[in-house]
Amino acid sequence: MGARCQQKKPAASGQQQSLPTVHGIHKDISMKEEEVAEEDDMEENSEHLSHMTCGISSGAEGGSQVTCGVPMYRDKATGAPYIMPLYTEPVGPKAGLSSSEKAGAGGGAPVVFSSPAAEAEAARAQMMEAAASTRIRTEAMNLLRGFLDNAPAPPATSSPSGFLFKGPGMPSKLFYPIPSKTSPSGIEMAADIPGISGFDLEAFLAAKKRTSEDCKREARDPFGRHRWVCLQSLQTAALNGKYAEIVVPANEDGRFGVRVQGEPVPKLIKKENLKPIDDAETLQVCRLAAKGESQFIGGYIQNTRWPRAILSSMSGTVSPISVKLGFPLHVTRVQARSKLSERAEFDNQWATYMLIDPRSGFAPDEWQSFVGPVVVWRPDGDVSSDDVSLLNDFVSNLLNGPYCEGTLEPDRDLTPAAWARHRERTLENLRLNPRMEQYEDLHI
């Protein structure tokens, strides 16, 4: 039967409306309003890359900058590979030229030198700049090639693909390269990086922050998306008392799109038939989306509140690693928010990491494939996306270190004291880098 919530007796005036059907099949609710505009714009106008990029971008004063790093995406319109820099070295403006000479150096008026000696000096400066540019590019390429050649081998369980801002393979809060099947496998030497100066990082981060704040505001709204409600006073008596998740905001008729627990097709129901669930009856959980999920708000790693009654009624698995660290976390498979078909769409790497065996570093077979979305929770308190991100950092470090090297000792490396050291060290590193997103909502 599943969990049911407390509810009033049904009233005759209550109505419940199913979605219109085509040949007896329910139409899907339009989820376009659930997509985050900033992420969609980037996704639609970009092409993901999978290699290191080195190139030179021209400066406003005639100088240039060698930048090497991880491409986030390539703009389809301009071809510009926007990258996360790992190595940057500026090359100053052309030496030996006056302001007027600099103005003509770009192909406008011819350069006029005050004397043959000045012309010779300018030519020598240009040759030196070309040599420096070549040296810098070579050093950058060797540096990055050395990084790739000397990177530790990936563990038996595949590591996070990293580098992209979107998706379940994204890095948590600490952006560092981890070799895996989808990590950079080569170095691209670009003659120029057009438009790299046109990528406004501050504006991008500000838009990302606004999106995050909007999601948090909606999460506080009792009728916000992905909040749970109790159905009441419906003419369809079998639905009364059931829990449902709001998946689409109210339409012009005041009806919300809700997905009843355990049912695949959402329904449109009036607000008066939805009873908000008091926070005292819920727990904050961290929902980890599957790789192929779409059509939802809040990100792949999302804070949300679930009724205690639903969580306790569902089967799940306790993370062995978390038990060793002193804060047992439950990992429970939940219903996907969009259709998952291919095996890869069910991937949920972070969930797999949480279920590894403390000694072997391998997850059970049932948690290695067809995992799907999960919620991470604990009966005695809240769990946040910051908690899970910090734990993923911890496990990733172990998989790429002691587990990979065969030196892990559970009684030394998997203890509350080891967790406390990792937590303190990570928070201190973040404090020293205030521009990085901070862990602010920690409960474990």
JSON list of C-alpha atoms in Angstrom, two decimals, residues 193-341:
[
{"chain": "A", "resi": 193, "resn": "ILE", "atom": "CA", "xyz": [41.65, 31.45, -28.89]},
{"chain": "A", "resi": 194, "resn": "PRO", "atom": "CA", "xyz": [39.05, 33.78, -30.40]},
{"chain": "A", "resi": 195, "resn": "GLY", "atom": "CA", "xyz": [36.64, 35.30, -27.99]},
{"chain": "A", "resi": 196, "resn": "ILE", "atom": "CA", "xyz": [38.22, 33.96, -24.80]},
{"chain": "A", "resi": 197, "resn": "SER", "atom": "CA", "xyz": [38.26, 37.48, -23.41]},
{"chain": "A", "resi": 198, "resn": "GLY", "atom": "CA", "xyz": [34.56, 37.73, -24.28]},
{"chain": "A", "resi": 199, "resn": "PHE", "atom": "CA", "xyz": [33.62, 35.05, -21.77]},
{"chain": "A", "resi": 200, "resn": "ASP", "atom": "CA", "xyz": [32.52, 37.02, -18.72]},
{"chain": "A", "resi": 201, "resn": "LEU", "atom": "CA", "xyz": [33.33, 34.67, -15.85]},
{"chain": "A", "resi": 202, "resn": "GLU", "atom": "CA", "xyz": [31.94, 37.07, -13.25]},
{"chain": "A", "resi": 203, "resn": "ALA", "atom": "CA", "xyz": [28.62, 37.31, -15.10]},
{"chain": "A", "resi": 204, "resn": "PHE", "atom": "CA", "xyz": [28.52, 33.54, -15.51]},
{"chain": "A", "resi": 205, "resn": "LEU", "atom": "CA", "xyz": [29.10, 32.97, -11.79]},
{"chain": "A", "resi": 206, "resn": "ALA", "atom": "CA", "xyz": [26.57, 35.68, -10.88]},
{"chain": "A", "resi": 207, "resn": "ALA", "atom": "CA", "xyz": [23.92, 34.06, -13.08]},
{"chain": "A", "resi": 208, "resn": "LYS", "atom": "CA", "xyz": [24.74, 30.68, -11.56]},
{"chain": "A", "resi": 209, "resn": "LYS", "atom": "CA", "xyz": [24.34, 32.18, -8.08]},
{"chain": "A", "resi": 210, "resn": "ARG", "atom": "CA", "xyz": [20.98, 33.75, -9.01]},
{"chain": "A", "resi": 211, "resn": "THR", "atom": "CA", "xyz": [19.76, 30.40, -10.29]},
{"chain": "A", "resi": 212, "resn": "SER", "atom": "CA", "xyz": [20.86, 28.73, -7.07]},
{"chain": "A", "resi": 213, "resn": "GLU", "atom": "CA", "xyz": [19.09, 31.37, -4.98]},
{"chain": "A", "resi": 214, "resn": "ASP", "atom": "CA", "xyz": [15.90, 30.99, -7.03]},
{"chain": "A", "resi": 215, "resn": "CYS", "atom": "CA", "xyz": [15.98, 27.24, -6.42]},
{"chain": "A", "resi": 216, "resn": "LYS", "atom": "CA", "xyz": [16.46, 27.79, -2.69]},
{"chain": "A", "resi": 217, "resn": "ARG", "atom": "CA", "xyz": [13.51, 30.19, -2.57]},
{"chain": "A", "resi": 218, "resn": "GLU", "atom": "CA", "xyz": [11.33, 27.69, -4.38]},
{"chain": "A", "resi": 219, "resn": "ALA", "atom": "CA", "xyz": [12.48, 24.94, -2.02]},
{"chain": "A", "resi": 220, "resn": "ARG", "atom": "CA", "xyz": [11.19, 27.01, 0.91]},
{"chain": "A", "resi": 221, "resn": "ASP", "atom": "CA", "xyz": [7.80, 27.49, -0.76]},
{"chain": "A", "resi": 222, "resn": "PRO", "atom": "CA", "xyz": [5.34, 24.82, 0.51]},
{"chain": "A", "resi": 223, "resn": "PHE", "atom": "CA", "xyz": [4.02, 24.60, -3.06]},
{"chain": "A", "resi": 224, "resn": "GLY", "atom": "CA", "xyz": [7.39, 24.90, -4.81]},
{"chain": "A", "resi": 225, "resn": "ARG", "atom": "CA", "xyz": [8.58, 22.34, -7.31]},
{"chain": "A", "resi": 226, "resn": "HIS", "atom": "CA", "xyz": [9.77, 19.07, -5.80]},
{"chain": "A", "resi": 227, "resn": "ARG", "atom": "CA", "xyz": [8.03, 19.77, -2.50]},
{"chain": "A", "resi": 228, "resn": "TRP", "atom": "CA", "xyz": [5.77, 17.00, -1.23]},
{"chain": "A", "resi": 229, "resn": "VAL", "atom": "CA", "xyz": [2.09, 17.43, -0.45]},
{"chain": "A", "resi": 230, "resn": "CYS", "atom": "CA", "xyz": [-0.78, 15.26, 0.76]},
{"chain": "A", "resi": 231, "resn": "LEU", "atom": "CA", "xyz": [-3.81, 14.78, -1.50]},
{"chain": "A", "resi": 232, "resn": "GLN", "atom": "CA", "xyz": [-7.16, 15.53, 0.13]},
{"chain": "A", "resi": 233, "resn": "SER", "atom": "CA", "xyz": [-10.87, 16.05, -0.61]},
{"chain": "A", "resi": 234, "resn": "LEU", "atom": "CA", "xyz": [-10.72, 14.49, -4.08]},
{"chain": "A", "resi": 235, "resn": "GLN", "atom": "CA", "xyz": [-13.67, 12.78, -5.73]},
{"chain": "A", "resi": 236, "resn": "THR", "atom": "CA", "xyz": [-11.33, 9.90, -6.56]},
{"chain": "A", "resi": 237, "resn": "ALA", "atom": "CA", "xyz": [-11.31, 8.56, -3.02]},
{"chain": "A", "resi": 238, "resn": "ALA", "atom": "CA", "xyz": [-8.42, 6.17, -3.64]},
{"chain": "A", "resi": 239, "resn": "LEU", "atom": "CA", "xyz": [-6.06, 9.14, -4.04]},
{"chain": "A", "resi": 240, "resn": "ASN", "atom": "CA", "xyz": [-7.00, 10.86, -0.79]},
{"chain": "A", "resi": 241, "resn": "GLY", "atom": "CA", "xyz": [-4.28, 10.55, 1.81]},
{"chain": "A", "resi": 242, "resn": "LYS", "atom": "CA", "xyz": [-1.56, 9.77, -0.70]},
{"chain": "A", "resi": 243, "resn": "TYR", "atom": "CA", "xyz": [1.71, 11.64, -0.94]},
{"chain": "A", "resi": 244, "resn": "ALA", "atom": "CA", "xyz": [2.55, 13.47, -4.17]},
{"chain": "A", "resi": 245, "resn": "GLU", "atom": "CA", "xyz": [5.51, 15.48, -5.42]},
{"chain": "A", "resi": 246, "resn": "ILE", "atom": "CA", "xyz": [4.89, 18.81, -7.15]},
{"chain": "A", "resi": 247, "resn": "VAL", "atom": "CA", "xyz": [6.67, 18.67, -10.51]},
{"chain": "A", "resi": 248, "resn": "VAL", "atom": "CA", "xyz": [5.10, 21.59, -12.41]},
{"chain": "A", "resi": 249, "resn": "PRO", "atom": "CA", "xyz": [4.02, 25.01, -11.03]},
{"chain": "A", "resi": 250, "resn": "ALA", "atom": "CA", "xyz": [0.37, 26.04, -11.11]},
{"chain": "A", "resi": 251, "resn": "ASN", "atom": "CA", "xyz": [-1.06, 26.67, -14.56]},
{"chain": "A", "resi": 252, "resn": "GLU", "atom": "CA", "xyz": [-3.51, 29.44, -15.49]},
{"chain": "A", "resi": 253, "resn": "ASP", "atom": "CA", "xyz": [-6.34, 27.36, -14.00]},
{"chain": "A", "resi": 254, "resn": "GLY", "atom": "CA", "xyz": [-4.55, 27.10, -10.67]},
{"chain": "A", "resi": 255, "resn": "ARG", "atom": "CA", "xyz": [-3.78, 23.40, -11.07]},
{"chain": "A", "resi": 256, "resn": "PHE", "atom": "CA", "xyz": [-0.39, 21.96, -10.11]},
{"chain": "A", "resi": 257, "resn": "GLY", "atom": "CA", "xyz": [1.29, 19.09, -11.87]},
{"chain": "A", "resi": 258, "resn": "VAL", "atom": "CA", "xyz": [1.92, 16.44, -9.22]},
{"chain": "A", "resi": 259, "resn": "ARG", "atom": "CA", "xyz": [3.29, 12.93, -9.37]},
{"chain": "A", "resi": 260, "resn": "VAL", "atom": "CA", "xyz": [1.60, 10.60, -6.92]},
{"chain": "A", "resi": 261, "resn": "GLN", "atom": "CA", "xyz": [4.06, 8.38, -5.08]},
{"chain": "A", "resi": 262, "resn": "GLY", "atom": "CA", "xyz": [4.45, 5.13, -7.01]},
{"chain": "A", "resi": 263, "resn": "GLU", "atom": "CA", "xyz": [2.59, 6.28, -10.14]},
{"chain": "A", "resi": 264, "resn": "PRO", "atom": "CA", "xyz": [4.42, 7.06, -13.40]},
{"chain": "A", "resi": 265, "resn": "VAL", "atom": "CA", "xyz": [2.08, 9.67, -14.90]},
{"chain": "A", "resi": 266, "resn": "PRO", "atom": "CA", "xyz": [1.61, 13.13, -13.30]},
{"chain": "A", "resi": 267, "resn": "LYS", "atom": "CA", "xyz": [-1.83, 14.61, -12.67]},
{"chain": "A", "resi": 268, "resn": "LEU", "atom": "CA", "xyz": [-3.19, 18.16, -12.59]},
{"chain": "A", "resi": 269, "resn": "ILE", "atom": "CA", "xyz": [-4.78, 18.95, -9.22]},
{"chain": "A", "resi": 270, "resn": "LYS", "atom": "CA", "xyz": [-6.16, 22.15, -7.70]},
{"chain": "A", "resi": 271, "resn": "LYS", "atom": "CA", "xyz": [-4.31, 23.84, -4.89]},
{"chain": "A", "resi": 272, "resn": "GLU", "atom": "CA", "xyz": [-7.16, 23.35, -2.41]},
{"chain": "A", "resi": 273, "resn": "ASN", "atom": "CA", "xyz": [-6.74, 19.60, -2.81]},
{"chain": "A", "resi": 274, "resn": "LEU", "atom": "CA", "xyz": [-3.06, 19.76, -1.89]},
{"chain": "A", "resi": 275, "resn": "LYS", "atom": "CA", "xyz": [-2.15, 19.85, 1.79]},
{"chain": "A", "resi": 276, "resn": "PRO", "atom": "CA", "xyz": [1.39, 21.14, 2.52]},
{"chain": "A", "resi": 277, "resn": "ILE", "atom": "CA", "xyz": [3.46, 18.86, 4.73]},
{"chain": "A", "resi": 278, "resn": "ASP", "atom": "CA", "xyz": [4.91, 20.50, 7.80]},
{"chain": "A", "resi": 279, "resn": "ASP", "atom": "CA", "xyz": [8.71, 20.60, 7.94]},
{"chain": "A", "resi": 280, "resn": "ALA", "atom": "CA", "xyz": [8.57, 18.77, 11.27]},
{"chain": "A", "resi": 281, "resn": "GLU", "atom": "CA", "xyz": [7.24, 15.75, 9.35]},
{"chain": "A", "resi": 282, "resn": "THR", "atom": "CA", "xyz": [10.02, 15.87, 6.76]},
{"chain": "A", "resi": 283, "resn": "LEU", "atom": "CA", "xyz": [13.78, 15.53, 6.51]},
{"chain": "A", "resi": 284, "resn": "GLN", "atom": "CA", "xyz": [16.17, 17.45, 4.30]},
{"chain": "A", "resi": 285, "resn": "VAL", "atom": "CA", "xyz": [17.75, 14.94, 1.95]},
{"chain": "A", "resi": 286, "resn": "CYS", "atom": "CA", "xyz": [20.24, 15.16, -0.90]},
{"chain": "A", "resi": 287, "resn": "ARG", "atom": "CA", "xyz": [18.88, 13.87, -4.19]},
{"chain": "A", "resi": 288, "resn": "LEU", "atom": "CA", "xyz": [21.47, 12.62, -6.68]},
{"chain": "A", "resi": 289, "resn": "ALA", "atom": "CA", "xyz": [20.05, 12.54, -10.19]},
{"chain": "A", "resi": 290, "resn": "ALA", "atom": "CA", "xyz": [20.92, 9.82, -12.68]},
{"chain": "A", "resi": 291, "resn": "LYS", "atom": "CA", "xyz": [23.11, 10.82, -15.60]},
{"chain": "A", "resi": 292, "resn": "GLY", "atom": "CA", "xyz": [20.27, 10.74, -18.12]},
{"chain": "A", "resi": 293, "resn": "GLU", "atom": "CA", "xyz": [17.62, 12.58, -16.11]},
{"chain": "A", "resi": 294, "resn": "SER", "atom": "CA", "xyz": [16.22, 15.85, -17.44]},
{"chain": "A", "resi": 295, "resn": "GLN", "atom": "CA", "xyz": [13.23, 18.16, -17.01]},
{"chain": "A", "resi": 296, "resn": "PHE", "atom": "CA", "xyz": [13.66, 19.25, -13.43]},
{"chain": "A", "resi": 297, "resn": "ILE", "atom": "CA", "xyz": [14.92, 22.17, -11.40]},
{"chain": "A", "resi": 298, "resn": "GLY", "atom": "CA", "xyz": [17.55, 22.26, -8.69]},
{"chain": "A", "resi": 299, "resn": "GLY", "atom": "CA", "xyz": [20.56, 20.62, -10.29]},
{"chain": "A", "resi": 300, "resn": "TYR", "atom": "CA", "xyz": [21.86, 17.08, -10.35]},
{"chain": "A", "resi": 301, "resn": "ILE", "atom": "CA", "xyz": [22.87, 17.35, -6.69]},
{"chain": "A", "resi": 302, "resn": "GLN", "atom": "CA", "xyz": [19.87, 18.86, -4.97]},
{"chain": "A", "resi": 303, "resn": "ASN", "atom": "CA", "xyz": [18.66, 19.66, -1.46]},
{"chain": "A", "resi": 304, "resn": "THR", "atom": "CA", "xyz": [15.01, 18.80, -1.02]},
{"chain": "A", "resi": 305, "resn": "ARG", "atom": "CA", "xyz": [12.64, 17.74, 1.75]},
{"chain": "A", "resi": 306, "resn": "TRP", "atom": "CA", "xyz": [11.00, 14.32, 1.87]},
{"chain": "A", "resi": 307, "resn": "PRO", "atom": "CA", "xyz": [8.33, 13.06, 4.28]},
{"chain": "A", "resi": 308, "resn": "ARG", "atom": "CA", "xyz": [9.78, 10.83, 6.99]},
{"chain": "A", "resi": 309, "resn": "ALA", "atom": "CA", "xyz": [6.93, 8.38, 6.40]},
{"chain": "A", "resi": 310, "resn": "ILE", "atom": "CA", "xyz": [7.92, 7.84, 2.76]},
{"chain": "A", "resi": 311, "resn": "LEU", "atom": "CA", "xyz": [11.61, 7.44, 3.53]},
{"chain": "A", "resi": 312, "resn": "SER", "atom": "CA", "xyz": [11.00, 4.89, 6.28]},
{"chain": "A", "resi": 313, "resn": "SER", "atom": "CA", "xyz": [8.64, 2.90, 4.04]},
{"chain": "A", "resi": 314, "resn": "MET", "atom": "CA", "xyz": [11.16, 2.51, 1.20]},
{"chain": "A", "resi": 315, "resn": "SER", "atom": "CA", "xyz": [13.96, -0.04, 1.10]},
{"chain": "A", "resi": 316, "resn": "GLY", "atom": "CA", "xyz": [17.48, 1.30, 0.89]},
{"chain": "A", "resi": 317, "resn": "THR", "atom": "CA", "xyz": [21.12, 0.58, 1.68]},
{"chain": "A", "resi": 318, "resn": "VAL", "atom": "CA", "xyz": [23.31, 2.10, 4.36]},
{"chain": "A", "resi": 319, "resn": "SER", "atom": "CA", "xyz": [26.64, 3.39, 3.03]},
{"chain": "A", "resi": 320, "resn": "PRO", "atom": "CA", "xyz": [29.42, 1.24, 4.59]},
{"chain": "A", "resi": 321, "resn": "ILE", "atom": "CA", "xyz": [31.94, 4.07, 4.25]},
{"chain": "A", "resi": 322, "resn": "SER", "atom": "CA", "xyz": [29.68, 6.48, 6.15]},
{"chain": "A", "resi": 323, "resn": "VAL", "atom": "CA", "xyz": [29.25, 3.96, 8.97]},
{"chain": "A", "resi": 324, "resn": "LYS", "atom": "CA", "xyz": [33.04, 3.78, 9.37]},
{"chain": "A", "resi": 325, "resn": "LEU", "atom": "CA", "xyz": [33.23, 7.57, 9.45]},
{"chain": "A", "resi": 326, "resn": "GLY", "atom": "CA", "xyz": [30.61, 7.83, 12.18]},
{"chain": "A", "resi": 327, "resn": "PHE", "atom": "CA", "xyz": [27.50, 9.12, 10.37]},
{"chain": "A", "resi": 328, "resn": "PRO", "atom": "CA", "xyz": [25.47, 6.29, 8.77]},
{"chain": "A", "resi": 329, "resn": "LEU", "atom": "CA", "xyz": [23.81, 7.52, 5.58]},
{"chain": "A", "resi": 330, "resn": "HIS", "atom": "CA", "xyz": [20.95, 5.73, 3.84]},
{"chain": "A", "resi": 331, "resn": "VAL", "atom": "CA", "xyz": [21.02, 5.55, 0.03]},
{"chain": "A", "resi": 332, "resn": "THR", "atom": "CA", "xyz": [17.54, 4.92, -1.40]},
{"chain": "A", "resi": 333, "resn": "ARG", "atom": "CA", "xyz": [16.63, 4.51, -5.06]},
{"chain": "A", "resi": 334, "resn": "VAL", "atom": "CA", "xyz": [13.78, 6.80, -6.13]},
{"chain": "A", "resi": 335, "resn": "GLN", "atom": "CA", "xyz": [11.59, 7.37, -9.16]},
{"chain": "A", "resi": 336, "resn": "ALA", "atom": "CA", "xyz": [13.26, 9.11, -12.10]},
{"chain": "A", "resi": 337, "resn": "ARG", "atom": "CA", "xyz": [11.90, 12.50, -13.17]},
{"chain": "A", "resi": 338, "resn": "SER", "atom": "CA", "xyz": [12.23, 11.64, -16.84]},
{"chain": "A", "resi": 339, "resn": "LYS", "atom": "CA", "xyz": [12.36, 8.44, -18.87]},
{"chain": "A", "resi": 340, "resn": "LEU", "atom": "CA", "xyz": [15.63, 6.50, -18.67]},
{"chain": "A", "resi": 341, "resn": "SER", "atom": "CA", "xyz": [16.28, 3.97, -21.44]}
]
